[in-house]
mmCIF file of C-alpha atoms in Angstrom:
data_model
loop_
_atom_site.group_PDB
_atom_site.id
_atom_site.type_symbol
_atom_site.label_atom_id
_atom_site.label_comp_id
_atom_site.label_asym_id
_atom_site.label_seq_id
_atom_site.Cartn_x
_atom_site.Cartn_y
_atom_site.Cartn_z
ATOM 1 C CA UNK A 7 -1.685 5.720 27.766
ATOM 2 C CA UNK A 8 -3.591 2.814 28.158
ATOM 3 C CA UNK A 9 -6.102 4.933 29.796
ATOM 4 C CA UNK A 10 -6.700 7.589 27.388
ATOM 5 C CA UNK A 11 -7.209 5.269 24.574
ATOM 6 C CA UNK A 12 -10.904 4.978 23.450
ATOM 7 C CA UNK A 13 -12.346 1.174 23.318
ATOM 8 C CA UNK A 14 -12.464 -0.063 19.517
ATOM 9 C CA UNK A 15 -15.825 0.726 18.382
ATOM 10 C CA UNK A 16 -14.740 1.734 16.015
ATOM 11 C CA UNK A 17 -17.260 0.514 12.881
ATOM 12 C CA UNK A 18 -16.394 -3.127 10.314
ATOM 13 C CA UNK A 19 -17.806 -1.531 7.801
ATOM 14 C CA UNK A 20 -16.027 2.122 7.842
ATOM 15 C CA UNK A 21 -12.823 2.831 5.953
ATOM 16 C CA UNK A 22 -9.935 5.300 6.485
ATOM 17 C CA UNK A 23 -9.851 8.255 3.498
ATOM 18 C CA UNK A 24 -7.780 7.901 1.870
ATOM 19 C CA UNK A 25 -7.497 11.000 0.221
ATOM 20 C CA UNK A 26 -6.706 13.408 3.956
ATOM 21 C CA UNK A 27 -3.576 14.568 4.191
ATOM 22 C CA UNK A 28 -1.745 12.586 6.254
ATOM 23 C CA UNK A 29 0.111 13.569 9.026
ATOM 24 C CA UNK A 30 3.940 12.463 10.063
ATOM 25 C CA UNK A 31 5.023 10.545 13.176
ATOM 26 C CA UNK A 32 7.521 10.126 15.345
ATOM 27 C CA UNK A 33 8.928 13.547 13.982
ATOM 28 C CA UNK A 34 10.954 11.809 11.719
ATOM 29 C CA UNK A 35 12.609 9.647 9.924
ATOM 30 C CA UNK A 36 13.857 7.371 12.692
ATOM 31 C CA UNK A 37 18.081 5.369 12.539
ATOM 32 C CA UNK A 38 16.921 1.640 13.666
ATOM 33 C CA UNK A 39 18.874 -1.107 15.288
ATOM 34 C CA UNK A 40 19.796 -2.173 11.955
ATOM 35 C CA UNK A 41 21.206 -0.395 8.520
ATOM 36 C CA UNK A 42 18.658 -2.054 6.598
ATOM 37 C CA UNK A 43 14.965 -1.528 5.000
ATOM 38 C CA UNK A 44 12.463 -2.137 7.552
ATOM 39 C CA UNK A 45 9.435 -4.001 6.498
ATOM 40 C CA UNK A 46 6.626 -4.276 8.738
ATOM 41 C CA UNK A 47 5.418 -2.160 12.150
ATOM 42 C CA UNK A 48 2.533 -3.392 14.871
ATOM 43 C CA UNK A 49 1.864 -1.413 17.667
ATOM 44 C CA UNK A 50 1.131 -3.013 21.443
ATOM 45 C CA UNK A 51 -2.632 -1.497 21.642
ATOM 46 C CA UNK A 52 -2.007 -1.480 24.829
ATOM 47 C CA UNK A 53 1.264 0.711 26.279
ATOM 48 C CA UNK A 54 1.100 2.186 22.252
ATOM 49 C CA UNK A 55 4.275 0.846 21.919
ATOM 50 C CA UNK A 56 5.493 0.261 18.119
ATOM 51 C CA UNK A 57 7.274 -3.348 17.122
ATOM 52 C CA UNK A 58 9.131 -2.799 14.481
ATOM 53 C CA UNK A 59 11.218 -6.179 11.846
ATOM 54 C CA UNK A 60 14.625 -5.380 9.953
ATOM 55 C CA UNK A 61 16.337 -8.134 8.738
ATOM 56 C CA UNK A 62 20.137 -8.227 10.716
ATOM 57 C CA UNK A 63 22.847 -6.215 9.468
ATOM 58 C CA UNK A 64 25.011 -7.359 6.812
ATOM 59 C CA UNK A 65 28.224 -8.540 9.445
ATOM 60 C CA UNK A 66 26.462 -7.806 13.067
ATOM 61 C CA UNK A 67 27.147 -11.214 14.975
ATOM 62 C CA UNK A 68 25.317 -11.907 17.992
ATOM 63 C CA UNK A 69 25.815 -13.071 21.418
ATOM 64 C CA UNK A 70 25.999 -16.659 20.219
ATOM 65 C CA UNK A 71 27.216 -16.802 17.512
ATOM 66 C CA UNK A 72 31.257 -17.721 16.589
ATOM 67 C CA UNK A 73 31.491 -14.557 14.297
ATOM 68 C CA UNK A 74 30.201 -12.432 11.943
ATOM 69 C CA UNK A 75 27.244 -13.230 9.613
ATOM 70 C CA UNK A 76 26.622 -12.190 6.534
ATOM 71 C CA UNK A 77 23.882 -10.496 5.076
ATOM 72 C CA UNK A 78 23.181 -12.890 2.487
ATOM 73 C CA UNK A 79 23.263 -15.280 5.198
ATOM 74 C CA UNK A 80 20.697 -13.414 7.410
ATOM 75 C CA UNK A 81 19.030 -12.996 3.890
ATOM 76 C CA UNK A 82 18.289 -16.850 2.928
ATOM 77 C CA UNK A 83 17.456 -17.516 5.902
ATOM 78 C CA UNK A 84 15.286 -15.895 7.532
ATOM 79 C CA UNK A 85 17.294 -13.720 10.107
ATOM 80 C CA UNK A 86 14.969 -11.396 11.641
ATOM 81 C CA UNK A 87 15.828 -8.524 14.817
ATOM 82 C CA UNK A 88 12.699 -7.066 16.346
ATOM 83 C CA UNK A 89 12.490 -3.326 17.722
ATOM 84 C CA UNK A 90 10.575 -2.172 20.350
ATOM 85 C CA UNK A 91 10.031 1.970 19.350
ATOM 86 C CA UNK A 92 9.359 4.747 21.992
ATOM 87 C CA UNK A 93 6.618 7.895 20.398
ATOM 88 C CA UNK A 94 9.858 9.798 20.020
ATOM 89 C CA UNK A 95 12.135 7.532 18.091
ATOM 90 C CA UNK A 96 13.572 6.281 19.890
ATOM 91 C CA UNK A 97 14.589 2.755 19.447
ATOM 92 C CA UNK A 98 14.065 0.531 23.958
ATOM 93 C CA UNK A 99 15.295 -3.138 22.880
ATOM 94 C CA UNK A 100 15.659 -5.417 20.410
ATOM 95 C CA UNK A 101 15.460 -8.947 20.215
ATOM 96 C CA UNK A 102 16.662 -11.282 17.228
ATOM 97 C CA UNK A 103 14.542 -14.271 15.677
ATOM 98 C CA UNK A 104 16.484 -16.371 13.611
ATOM 99 C CA UNK A 105 15.054 -18.640 10.497
ATOM 100 C CA UNK A 106 11.750 -17.351 10.608
ATOM 101 C CA UNK A 107 11.747 -15.528 7.861
ATOM 102 C CA UNK A 108 11.142 -12.020 5.996
ATOM 103 C CA UNK A 109 9.266 -9.799 8.891
ATOM 104 C CA UNK A 110 6.761 -9.089 6.113
ATOM 105 C CA UNK A 111 3.611 -9.666 8.594
ATOM 106 C CA UNK A 112 3.600 -8.759 12.255
ATOM 107 C CA UNK A 113 0.622 -8.175 14.966
ATOM 108 C CA UNK A 114 0.659 -7.339 18.625
ATOM 109 C CA UNK A 115 -1.325 -9.470 21.158
ATOM 110 C CA UNK A 116 -1.304 -7.088 24.645
ATOM 111 C CA UNK A 117 -1.045 -10.896 26.725
ATOM 112 C CA UNK A 118 -0.358 -10.734 30.773
ATOM 113 C CA UNK A 119 1.362 -7.983 30.631
ATOM 114 C CA UNK A 120 3.497 -9.046 28.366
ATOM 115 C CA UNK A 121 3.137 -8.043 24.557
ATOM 116 C CA UNK A 122 2.999 -11.206 22.566
ATOM 117 C CA UNK A 123 4.345 -11.314 18.402
ATOM 118 C CA UNK A 124 2.212 -12.468 15.371
ATOM 119 C CA UNK A 125 4.608 -13.120 12.435
ATOM 120 C CA UNK A 126 6.017 -15.662 9.861
ATOM 121 C CA UNK A 127 7.724 -18.377 11.515
ATOM 122 C CA UNK A 128 9.802 -22.659 9.600
ATOM 123 C CA UNK A 129 11.510 -19.982 7.321
ATOM 124 C CA UNK A 130 13.889 -23.043 4.515
ATOM 125 C CA UNK A 131 16.302 -21.689 3.920
ATOM 126 C CA UNK A 132 17.121 -20.886 0.382
ATOM 127 C CA UNK A 133 20.425 -20.852 -2.302
ATOM 128 C CA UNK A 134 20.142 -17.249 -2.705
ATOM 129 C CA UNK A 135 17.766 -13.986 -1.966
ATOM 130 C CA UNK A 136 15.716 -14.102 0.599
ATOM 131 C CA UNK A 137 14.145 -16.777 2.640
ATOM 132 C CA UNK A 138 10.181 -16.487 4.240
ATOM 133 C CA UNK A 139 8.547 -18.435 6.877
ATOM 134 C CA UNK A 140 6.158 -21.507 5.762
ATOM 135 C CA UNK A 141 3.746 -21.518 9.294
ATOM 136 C CA UNK A 142 2.353 -19.030 12.227
ATOM 137 C CA UNK A 143 4.438 -18.286 14.554
ATOM 138 C CA UNK A 144 3.667 -16.196 18.580
ATOM 139 C CA UNK A 145 6.828 -14.785 20.540
ATOM 140 C CA UNK A 146 6.394 -12.623 23.813
ATOM 141 C CA UNK A 147 8.456 -9.695 22.910
ATOM 142 C CA UNK A 148 12.347 -9.958 25.521
ATOM 143 C CA UNK A 149 15.112 -7.593 25.605
ATOM 144 C CA UNK A 150 18.017 -9.205 23.596
ATOM 145 C CA UNK A 151 16.286 -12.048 23.478
ATOM 146 C CA UNK A 152 18.132 -14.484 20.776
ATOM 147 C CA UNK A 153 15.476 -17.228 19.185
ATOM 148 C CA UNK A 154 15.471 -19.682 16.575
ATOM 149 C CA UNK A 155 12.892 -20.769 14.798
ATOM 150 C CA UNK A 156 11.734 -24.402 16.250
ATOM 151 C CA UNK A 157 12.115 -23.223 20.118
ATOM 152 C CA UNK A 158 8.987 -23.909 22.087
ATOM 153 C CA UNK A 159 8.922 -20.447 22.927
ATOM 154 C CA UNK A 160 6.957 -19.689 19.996
ATOM 155 C CA UNK A 161 3.999 -20.460 19.415
ATOM 156 C CA UNK A 162 3.485 -22.220 15.948
ATOM 157 C CA UNK A 163 -0.411 -22.562 14.030
ATOM 158 C CA UNK A 164 -0.243 -23.989 10.312
ATOM 159 C CA UNK A 165 -3.619 -23.004 8.777
ATOM 160 C CA UNK A 166 -2.580 -23.625 5.189
ATOM 161 C CA UNK A 167 -0.264 -27.069 5.186
ATOM 162 C CA UNK A 168 1.057 -27.260 2.819
ATOM 163 C CA UNK A 169 1.835 -23.434 1.528
ATOM 164 C CA UNK A 170 4.684 -20.986 1.457
ATOM 165 C CA UNK A 171 5.134 -16.951 1.674
ATOM 166 C CA UNK A 172 2.406 -16.838 4.256
ATOM 167 C CA UNK A 173 2.266 -13.735 6.902
ATOM 168 C CA UNK A 174 0.275 -13.157 9.313
ATOM 169 C CA UNK A 175 -2.578 -9.650 10.207
ATOM 170 C CA UNK A 176 -3.559 -8.935 12.850
ATOM 171 C CA UNK A 177 -7.272 -7.191 14.088
ATOM 172 C CA UNK A 178 -7.273 -7.298 17.907
ATOM 173 C CA UNK A 179 -10.149 -4.395 17.690
ATOM 174 C CA UNK A 180 -12.644 -7.230 16.581
ATOM 175 C CA UNK A 181 -11.025 -10.569 17.275
ATOM 176 C CA UNK A 182 -9.096 -11.940 13.960
ATOM 177 C CA UNK A 183 -6.360 -12.645 11.850
ATOM 178 C CA UNK A 184 -5.159 -12.778 8.994
ATOM 179 C CA UNK A 185 -3.134 -14.548 7.060
ATOM 180 C CA UNK A 186 -1.949 -14.294 3.345
ATOM 181 C CA UNK A 187 -0.372 -17.188 1.473
ATOM 182 C CA UNK A 188 0.849 -18.113 -1.327
ATOM 183 C CA UNK A 189 3.673 -18.690 -4.428
ATOM 184 C CA UNK A 190 3.712 -15.525 -6.254
ATOM 185 C CA UNK A 191 0.752 -14.810 -8.610
ATOM 186 C CA UNK A 192 -1.587 -16.421 -6.487
ATOM 187 C CA UNK A 193 -1.356 -15.840 -3.125
ATOM 188 C CA UNK A 194 -4.962 -15.407 -1.704
ATOM 189 C CA UNK A 195 -6.208 -13.752 1.850
ATOM 190 C CA UNK A 196 -7.688 -15.473 4.852
ATOM 191 C CA UNK A 197 -9.138 -13.404 7.338
ATOM 192 C CA UNK A 198 -10.481 -16.287 11.343
ATOM 193 C CA UNK A 199 -11.703 -15.983 14.298
ATOM 194 C CA UNK A 200 -8.498 -14.873 16.877
ATOM 195 C CA UNK A 201 -9.771 -16.754 19.709
ATOM 196 C CA UNK A 202 -10.918 -20.418 17.333
ATOM 197 C CA UNK A 203 -7.578 -19.560 15.242
ATOM 198 C CA UNK A 204 -5.686 -20.343 18.500
ATOM 199 C CA UNK A 205 -7.765 -23.130 19.192
ATOM 200 C CA UNK A 206 -6.519 -24.500 15.838
ATOM 201 C CA UNK A 207 -9.330 -24.090 14.418
ATOM 202 C CA UNK A 208 -8.420 -22.665 11.074
ATOM 203 C CA UNK A 209 -12.200 -22.885 9.364
ATOM 204 C CA UNK A 210 -12.072 -19.216 7.746
ATOM 205 C CA UNK A 211 -14.331 -16.521 7.671
ATOM 206 C CA UNK A 212 -13.097 -14.919 4.333
ATOM 207 C CA UNK A 213 -10.901 -16.188 1.934
ATOM 208 C CA UNK A 214 -10.583 -14.147 -1.774
ATOM 209 C CA UNK A 215 -7.733 -13.451 -4.401
ATOM 210 C CA UNK A 216 -4.923 -11.054 -3.379
ATOM 211 C CA UNK A 217 -4.011 -8.835 -6.667
ATOM 212 C CA UNK A 218 -0.806 -6.862 -7.313
ATOM 213 C CA UNK A 219 2.672 -6.711 -5.786
ATOM 214 C CA UNK A 220 2.367 -6.626 -1.767
ATOM 215 C CA UNK A 221 5.415 -5.054 -0.194
ATOM 216 C CA UNK A 222 3.047 -5.025 3.059
ATOM 217 C CA UNK A 223 -1.099 -4.949 4.234
ATOM 218 C CA UNK A 224 -2.628 -5.159 7.076
ATOM 219 C CA UNK A 225 -6.943 -5.616 8.386
ATOM 220 C CA UNK A 226 -8.516 -3.511 10.784
ATOM 221 C CA UNK A 227 -12.296 -5.421 10.465
ATOM 222 C CA UNK A 228 -13.692 -6.502 7.076
ATOM 223 C CA UNK A 229 -11.288 -4.796 5.224
ATOM 224 C CA UNK A 230 -8.107 -5.643 4.185
ATOM 225 C CA UNK A 231 -4.942 -2.214 2.999
ATOM 226 C CA UNK A 232 -2.688 -3.314 0.941
ATOM 227 C CA UNK A 233 0.668 -1.561 0.463
ATOM 228 C CA UNK A 234 2.217 -2.183 -3.150
ATOM 229 C CA UNK A 235 5.377 -0.286 -4.546
ATOM 230 C CA UNK A 236 9.093 -0.527 -4.801
ATOM 231 C CA UNK A 237 12.235 2.129 -4.650
ATOM 232 C CA UNK A 238 13.308 5.219 -6.929
ATOM 233 C CA UNK A 239 15.647 4.852 -9.538
ATOM 234 C CA UNK A 240 15.848 5.019 -12.921
ATOM 235 C CA UNK A 241 13.302 3.321 -13.624
ATOM 236 C CA UNK A 242 10.562 4.774 -11.213
ATOM 237 C CA UNK A 243 11.082 7.828 -10.651
ATOM 238 C CA UNK A 244 9.604 10.318 -8.714
ATOM 239 C CA UNK A 245 6.269 10.335 -8.438
ATOM 240 C CA UNK A 246 7.053 6.638 -8.367
ATOM 241 C CA UNK A 247 4.726 3.339 -7.483
ATOM 242 C CA UNK A 248 3.079 3.773 -4.222
ATOM 243 C CA UNK A 249 -0.351 2.598 -4.187
ATOM 244 C CA UNK A 250 -2.979 1.734 -1.833
ATOM 245 C CA UNK A 251 -5.455 -1.617 -2.712
ATOM 246 C CA UNK A 252 -8.440 -1.942 -0.330
ATOM 247 C CA UNK A 253 -10.203 -4.856 -0.543
ATOM 248 C CA UNK A 254 -13.691 -5.848 0.968
ATOM 249 C CA UNK A 255 -12.706 -9.538 3.242
ATOM 250 C CA UNK A 256 -17.630 -10.347 3.083
ATOM 251 C CA UNK A 257 -16.680 -10.076 -0.972
ATOM 252 C CA UNK A 258 -13.401 -10.359 -1.878
ATOM 253 C CA UNK A 259 -13.710 -7.092 -3.537
ATOM 254 C CA UNK A 260 -10.824 -4.758 -4.333
ATOM 255 C CA UNK A 261 -13.202 -1.519 -3.235
ATOM 256 C CA UNK A 262 -10.781 1.015 -4.088
ATOM 257 C CA UNK A 263 -7.332 1.407 -5.741
ATOM 258 C CA UNK A 264 -5.205 5.091 -4.834
ATOM 259 C CA UNK A 265 -1.953 5.983 -5.301
ATOM 260 C CA UNK A 266 0.150 7.318 -2.808
ATOM 261 C CA UNK A 267 1.220 10.881 -2.657
ATOM 262 C CA UNK A 268 2.872 11.564 0.704
ATOM 263 C CA UNK A 269 6.147 12.177 0.513
ATOM 264 C CA UNK A 270 7.267 12.531 -2.733
ATOM 265 C CA UNK A 271 10.424 15.308 -1.844
ATOM 266 C CA UNK A 272 12.187 11.668 -0.593
ATOM 267 C CA UNK A 273 15.248 10.961 -2.331
ATOM 268 C CA UNK A 274 14.615 7.721 -2.008
ATOM 269 C CA UNK A 275 10.541 6.274 -1.110
ATOM 270 C CA UNK A 276 10.826 3.071 -1.096
ATOM 271 C CA UNK A 277 7.375 1.659 0.224
ATOM 272 C CA UNK A 278 6.665 -0.683 3.211
ATOM 273 C CA UNK A 279 4.991 -0.986 5.870
ATOM 274 C CA UNK A 280 0.914 -0.281 6.933
ATOM 275 C CA UNK A 281 -1.343 -1.205 10.032
ATOM 276 C CA UNK A 282 -3.723 0.434 12.358
ATOM 277 C CA UNK A 283 -3.269 1.090 15.838
ATOM 278 C CA UNK A 284 -5.771 3.113 18.515
ATOM 279 C CA UNK A 285 -5.149 6.266 19.478
ATOM 280 C CA UNK A 286 -6.745 9.190 20.840
ATOM 281 C CA UNK A 287 -7.926 10.421 18.412
ATOM 282 C CA UNK A 288 -9.474 7.339 17.459
ATOM 283 C CA UNK A 289 -8.346 4.383 15.268
ATOM 284 C CA UNK A 290 -5.246 5.838 13.350
ATOM 285 C CA UNK A 291 -4.107 4.015 9.417
ATOM 286 C CA UNK A 292 -0.444 4.181 9.650
ATOM 287 C CA UNK A 293 1.988 3.389 6.953
ATOM 288 C CA UNK A 294 5.824 4.577 6.257
ATOM 289 C CA UNK A 295 8.338 4.318 3.515
ATOM 290 C CA UNK A 296 12.157 2.600 4.022
ATOM 291 C CA UNK A 297 14.195 6.139 4.080
ATOM 292 C CA UNK A 298 18.469 6.787 2.730
ATOM 293 C CA UNK A 299 20.515 5.275 0.188
ATOM 294 C CA UNK A 300 23.205 5.048 0.439
ATOM 295 C CA UNK A 301 24.198 4.631 4.357
ATOM 296 C CA UNK A 302 21.907 3.546 7.052
ATOM 297 C CA UNK A 303 18.556 3.295 6.309
ATOM 298 C CA UNK A 304 15.495 5.384 7.888
ATOM 299 C CA UNK A 305 11.177 4.073 8.500
ATOM 300 C CA UNK A 306 8.941 7.237 8.112
ATOM 301 C CA UNK A 307 6.293 7.293 9.285
ATOM 302 C CA UNK A 308 2.410 8.949 8.773
ATOM 303 C CA UNK A 309 -1.003 8.685 9.967
ATOM 304 C CA UNK A 310 -4.605 8.838 8.542
ATOM 305 C CA UNK A 311 -7.298 9.091 10.772
ATOM 306 C CA UNK A 312 -9.852 10.744 9.070
ATOM 307 C CA UNK A 313 -12.472 8.226 7.697
ATOM 308 C CA UNK A 314 -15.072 7.688 4.915
ATOM 309 C CA UNK A 315 -18.405 5.707 5.185
ATOM 310 C CA UNK A 316 -17.601 4.799 2.020
ATOM 311 C CA UNK A 317 -20.743 5.718 0.705
ATOM 312 C CA UNK A 318 -21.856 7.598 -2.449
ATOM 313 C CA UNK A 319 -19.194 8.679 -4.681
ATOM 314 C CA UNK A 320 -15.411 9.816 -2.443
ATOM 315 C CA UNK A 321 -13.330 10.335 -5.739
ATOM 316 C CA UNK A 322 -12.851 13.483 -5.895
ATOM 317 C CA UNK A 323 -11.436 14.727 -9.652
ATOM 318 C CA UNK A 324 -8.427 16.506 -10.305
ATOM 319 C CA UNK A 325 -7.325 18.988 -12.003
ATOM 320 C CA UNK A 326 -4.941 18.277 -15.590
ATOM 321 C CA UNK A 327 -1.808 20.450 -16.909
ATOM 322 C CA UNK A 328 -2.979 21.471 -19.927
ATOM 323 C CA UNK A 329 -1.938 24.807 -22.814
ATOM 324 C CA UNK A 330 -3.321 27.327 -21.674
ATOM 325 C CA UNK A 331 -1.571 30.101 -24.380
ATOM 326 C CA UNK A 332 -3.573 27.359 -26.965
ATOM 327 C CA UNK A 333 -7.122 25.840 -25.453
ATOM 328 C CA UNK A 334 -9.320 27.565 -23.468
ATOM 329 C CA UNK A 335 -12.770 24.807 -21.806
ATOM 330 C CA UNK A 336 -15.492 26.353 -22.557
ATOM 331 C CA UNK A 337 -16.512 27.123 -18.530
ATOM 332 C CA UNK A 338 -14.736 27.094 -15.122
ATOM 333 C CA UNK A 339 -16.731 23.220 -15.094
ATOM 334 C CA UNK A 340 -14.597 21.599 -18.408
ATOM 335 C CA UNK A 341 -10.973 22.397 -17.699
ATOM 336 C CA UNK A 342 -9.251 19.655 -18.458
ATOM 337 C CA UNK A 343 -9.589 16.914 -14.971
ATOM 338 C CA UNK A 344 -9.901 13.236 -14.158
ATOM 339 C CA UNK A 345 -10.438 10.503 -12.193
ATOM 340 C CA UNK A 346 -8.769 7.059 -10.708
ATOM 341 C CA UNK A 347 -10.854 4.109 -8.974
ATOM 342 C CA UNK A 348 -9.366 0.954 -9.043
ATOM 343 C CA UNK A 349 -7.369 0.479 -12.384
ATOM 344 C CA UNK A 350 -10.380 3.211 -14.646
ATOM 345 C CA UNK A 351 -8.950 6.988 -15.258
ATOM 346 C CA UNK A 352 -12.108 9.117 -15.564
ATOM 347 C CA UNK A 353 -11.878 12.433 -17.625
ATOM 348 C CA UNK A 354 -13.694 15.135 -18.609
ATOM 349 C CA UNK A 355 -12.718 18.307 -20.851
ATOM 350 C CA UNK A 356 -14.219 20.569 -23.057
ATOM 351 C CA UNK A 357 -12.060 22.620 -24.948
ATOM 352 C CA UNK A 358 -11.592 24.982 -27.413
ATOM 353 C CA UNK A 359 -8.073 27.088 -29.501
ATOM 354 C CA UNK A 360 -7.784 30.587 -28.720
ATOM 355 C CA UNK A 361 -6.319 31.274 -32.283
ATOM 356 C CA UNK A 362 -10.067 29.617 -33.458
ATOM 357 C CA UNK A 363 -8.066 27.498 -35.805
ATOM 358 C CA UNK A 364 -8.811 24.442 -36.792
ATOM 359 C CA UNK A 365 -7.653 20.981 -34.954
ATOM 360 C CA UNK A 366 -5.222 18.716 -36.385
ATOM 361 C CA UNK A 367 -6.043 16.354 -37.357
ATOM 362 C CA UNK A 368 -3.808 13.318 -34.150
ATOM 363 C CA UNK A 369 -3.082 16.731 -32.352
ATOM 364 C CA UNK A 370 -1.689 16.204 -29.120
ATOM 365 C CA UNK A 371 -4.201 17.783 -26.492
ATOM 366 C CA UNK A 372 -2.041 17.780 -22.973
ATOM 367 C CA UNK A 373 -0.146 14.813 -21.380
ATOM 368 C CA UNK A 374 -0.804 12.569 -18.402
ATOM 369 C CA UNK A 375 0.980 11.883 -14.904
ATOM 370 C CA UNK A 376 2.938 8.574 -15.539
ATOM 371 C CA UNK A 377 0.901 7.109 -12.582
ATOM 372 C CA UNK A 378 -2.849 7.093 -14.450
ATOM 373 C CA UNK A 379 -1.051 5.911 -18.062
ATOM 374 C CA UNK A 380 -2.311 3.060 -19.440
ATOM 375 C CA UNK A 381 0.049 -0.133 -20.877
ATOM 376 C CA UNK A 382 -1.030 0.881 -24.046
ATOM 377 C CA UNK A 383 -2.787 2.432 -26.670
ATOM 378 C CA UNK A 384 -6.433 2.954 -25.453
ATOM 379 C CA UNK A 385 -9.088 4.679 -27.588
ATOM 380 C CA UNK A 386 -12.494 6.450 -26.785
ATOM 381 C CA UNK A 387 -14.983 9.235 -28.661
ATOM 382 C CA UNK A 388 -15.835 11.580 -27.256
ATOM 383 C CA UNK A 389 -17.788 15.335 -28.649
ATOM 384 C CA UNK A 390 -18.157 18.138 -31.463
ATOM 385 C CA UNK A 391 -19.834 21.193 -31.197
ATOM 386 C CA UNK A 392 -23.170 20.995 -33.979
ATOM 387 C CA UNK A 393 -22.128 24.354 -34.438
ATOM 388 C CA UNK A 394 -20.496 24.517 -38.022
ATOM 389 C CA UNK A 395 -21.076 20.614 -38.566
ATOM 390 C CA UNK A 396 -23.297 18.108 -40.374
ATOM 391 C CA UNK A 397 -22.406 14.995 -40.234
ATOM 392 C CA UNK A 398 -21.927 12.799 -37.151
ATOM 393 C CA UNK A 399 -21.192 15.051 -33.424
ATOM 394 C CA UNK A 400 -18.501 12.200 -32.590
ATOM 395 C CA UNK A 401 -14.822 12.580 -31.989
ATOM 396 C CA UNK A 402 -12.161 10.136 -31.224
ATOM 397 C CA UNK A 403 -10.008 10.219 -28.712
ATOM 398 C CA UNK A 404 -6.450 7.881 -27.991
ATOM 399 C CA UNK A 405 -4.182 7.948 -24.994
ATOM 400 C CA UNK A 406 -0.729 6.858 -25.315
ATOM 401 C CA UNK A 407 1.276 4.771 -22.865
ATOM 402 C CA UNK A 408 3.569 7.690 -22.455
ATOM 403 C CA UNK A 409 0.661 9.711 -21.762
ATOM 404 C CA UNK A 410 -0.331 11.935 -24.104
ATOM 405 C CA UNK A 411 -3.503 12.202 -25.147
ATOM 406 C CA UNK A 412 -4.330 12.497 -29.114
ATOM 407 C CA UNK A 413 -7.036 14.046 -30.874
ATOM 408 C CA UNK A 414 -7.819 11.421 -34.059
ATOM 409 C CA UNK A 415 -10.670 13.826 -36.630
ATOM 410 C CA UNK A 416 -10.337 14.811 -40.590
ATOM 411 C CA UNK A 417 -13.025 17.306 -40.709
ATOM 412 C CA UNK A 418 -11.107 20.547 -39.523
ATOM 413 C CA UNK A 419 -13.330 21.599 -37.275
ATOM 414 C CA UNK A 420 -13.184 25.161 -35.538
ATOM 415 C CA UNK A 421 -15.502 24.875 -32.506
ATOM 416 C CA UNK A 422 -15.728 23.138 -29.420
ATOM 417 C CA UNK A 423 -13.992 19.383 -28.921
ATOM 418 C CA UNK A 424 -15.462 17.860 -25.832
ATOM 419 C CA UNK A 425 -14.816 14.354 -23.628
ATOM 420 C CA UNK A 426 -15.944 12.223 -21.130
ATOM 421 C CA UNK A 427 -15.063 8.599 -21.370
ATOM 422 C CA UNK A 428 -12.262 6.268 -19.425
ATOM 423 C CA UNK A 429 -9.594 3.496 -19.810
ATOM 424 C CA UNK A 430 -8.298 1.648 -18.735
ATOM 425 C CA UNK A 431 -4.921 1.627 -16.412
ATOM 426 C CA UNK A 432 -3.717 -2.728 -17.038
#
């Protein structure tokens, strides 16, 4: 496969087009060696093999263990299984790493003919819940091996002494490595030159704070892609809460926050992995969901190869549903629409009543989809036709946390009403 892969010539400033239709990978949902949720995936840039982290299953006994180990014990110690997966979705080999962490960060470097894994290590056991690594480790993937944290087989790096919950991301194509570290609510990204990092020269090229809850992340050139979201449930029904957040590492600014609508039909859909791999068609952003509940979990991966240069207005307008029996737009240019940039939502519409009746004060015009609803009521100023109106040509709009969009005006206006305004979801 290596002979078919192009050189890493993708400019560091270019980014993947998150509006593009993703392609399904591995021919659908695949079963890994463990029944647990997969955490992160990374690809060997030479062989194309995928490596996937999972916490070891409940009741699994390794060769040097006296008996089965409960899953809660694996959680609190940070015991991982590393799956080696072929392009057709077959798990070819596994390796076990005990006491290393939760597996949220993973990178693969091909050196000396071996796949060398970069991941967290040296997790401190916790009383309950999940343990996370406090150092970065590097180890060659060895089929069937069982290795404990602290072993001389794991090369250890301590870029942020005293930190917690550290996860690495590797960008071999641009010669960089990134780490995410810090306690919940105060996480930070740091980006280093890879060769300097190997020499333990831990002066970051860039550092900036992280925003939003993160399931996984990856570094590619001057960009960090961050996956956010949780599983479907009573408090998170379809279409769920899966988001992409994209940072410019040179400025630390979030340059894109986009709702992920991939595979909404999955019966169980939990946002997990994200990485970049080389392909014959160029670099590909790969991201995944954990599926199947109850029962052994499966992994569904998707890929985006299309890119955008990030210049100009690349945020498309999306149509909103409204009652076409009650309202009619002035023209095709004024149908109700929205667009999203970060946590900012812009609305655009110009409507008349089909029956010509006056607008009522507090009238509900439409309901916004769940992923763009604000966390509290927000007000906006809109317009009205000048025909038959002798005073102010503005009206008040409000969008409520349930997504309902209301018009407030007591003048019984009979002409069209419009809105070109915006609000923040949080």
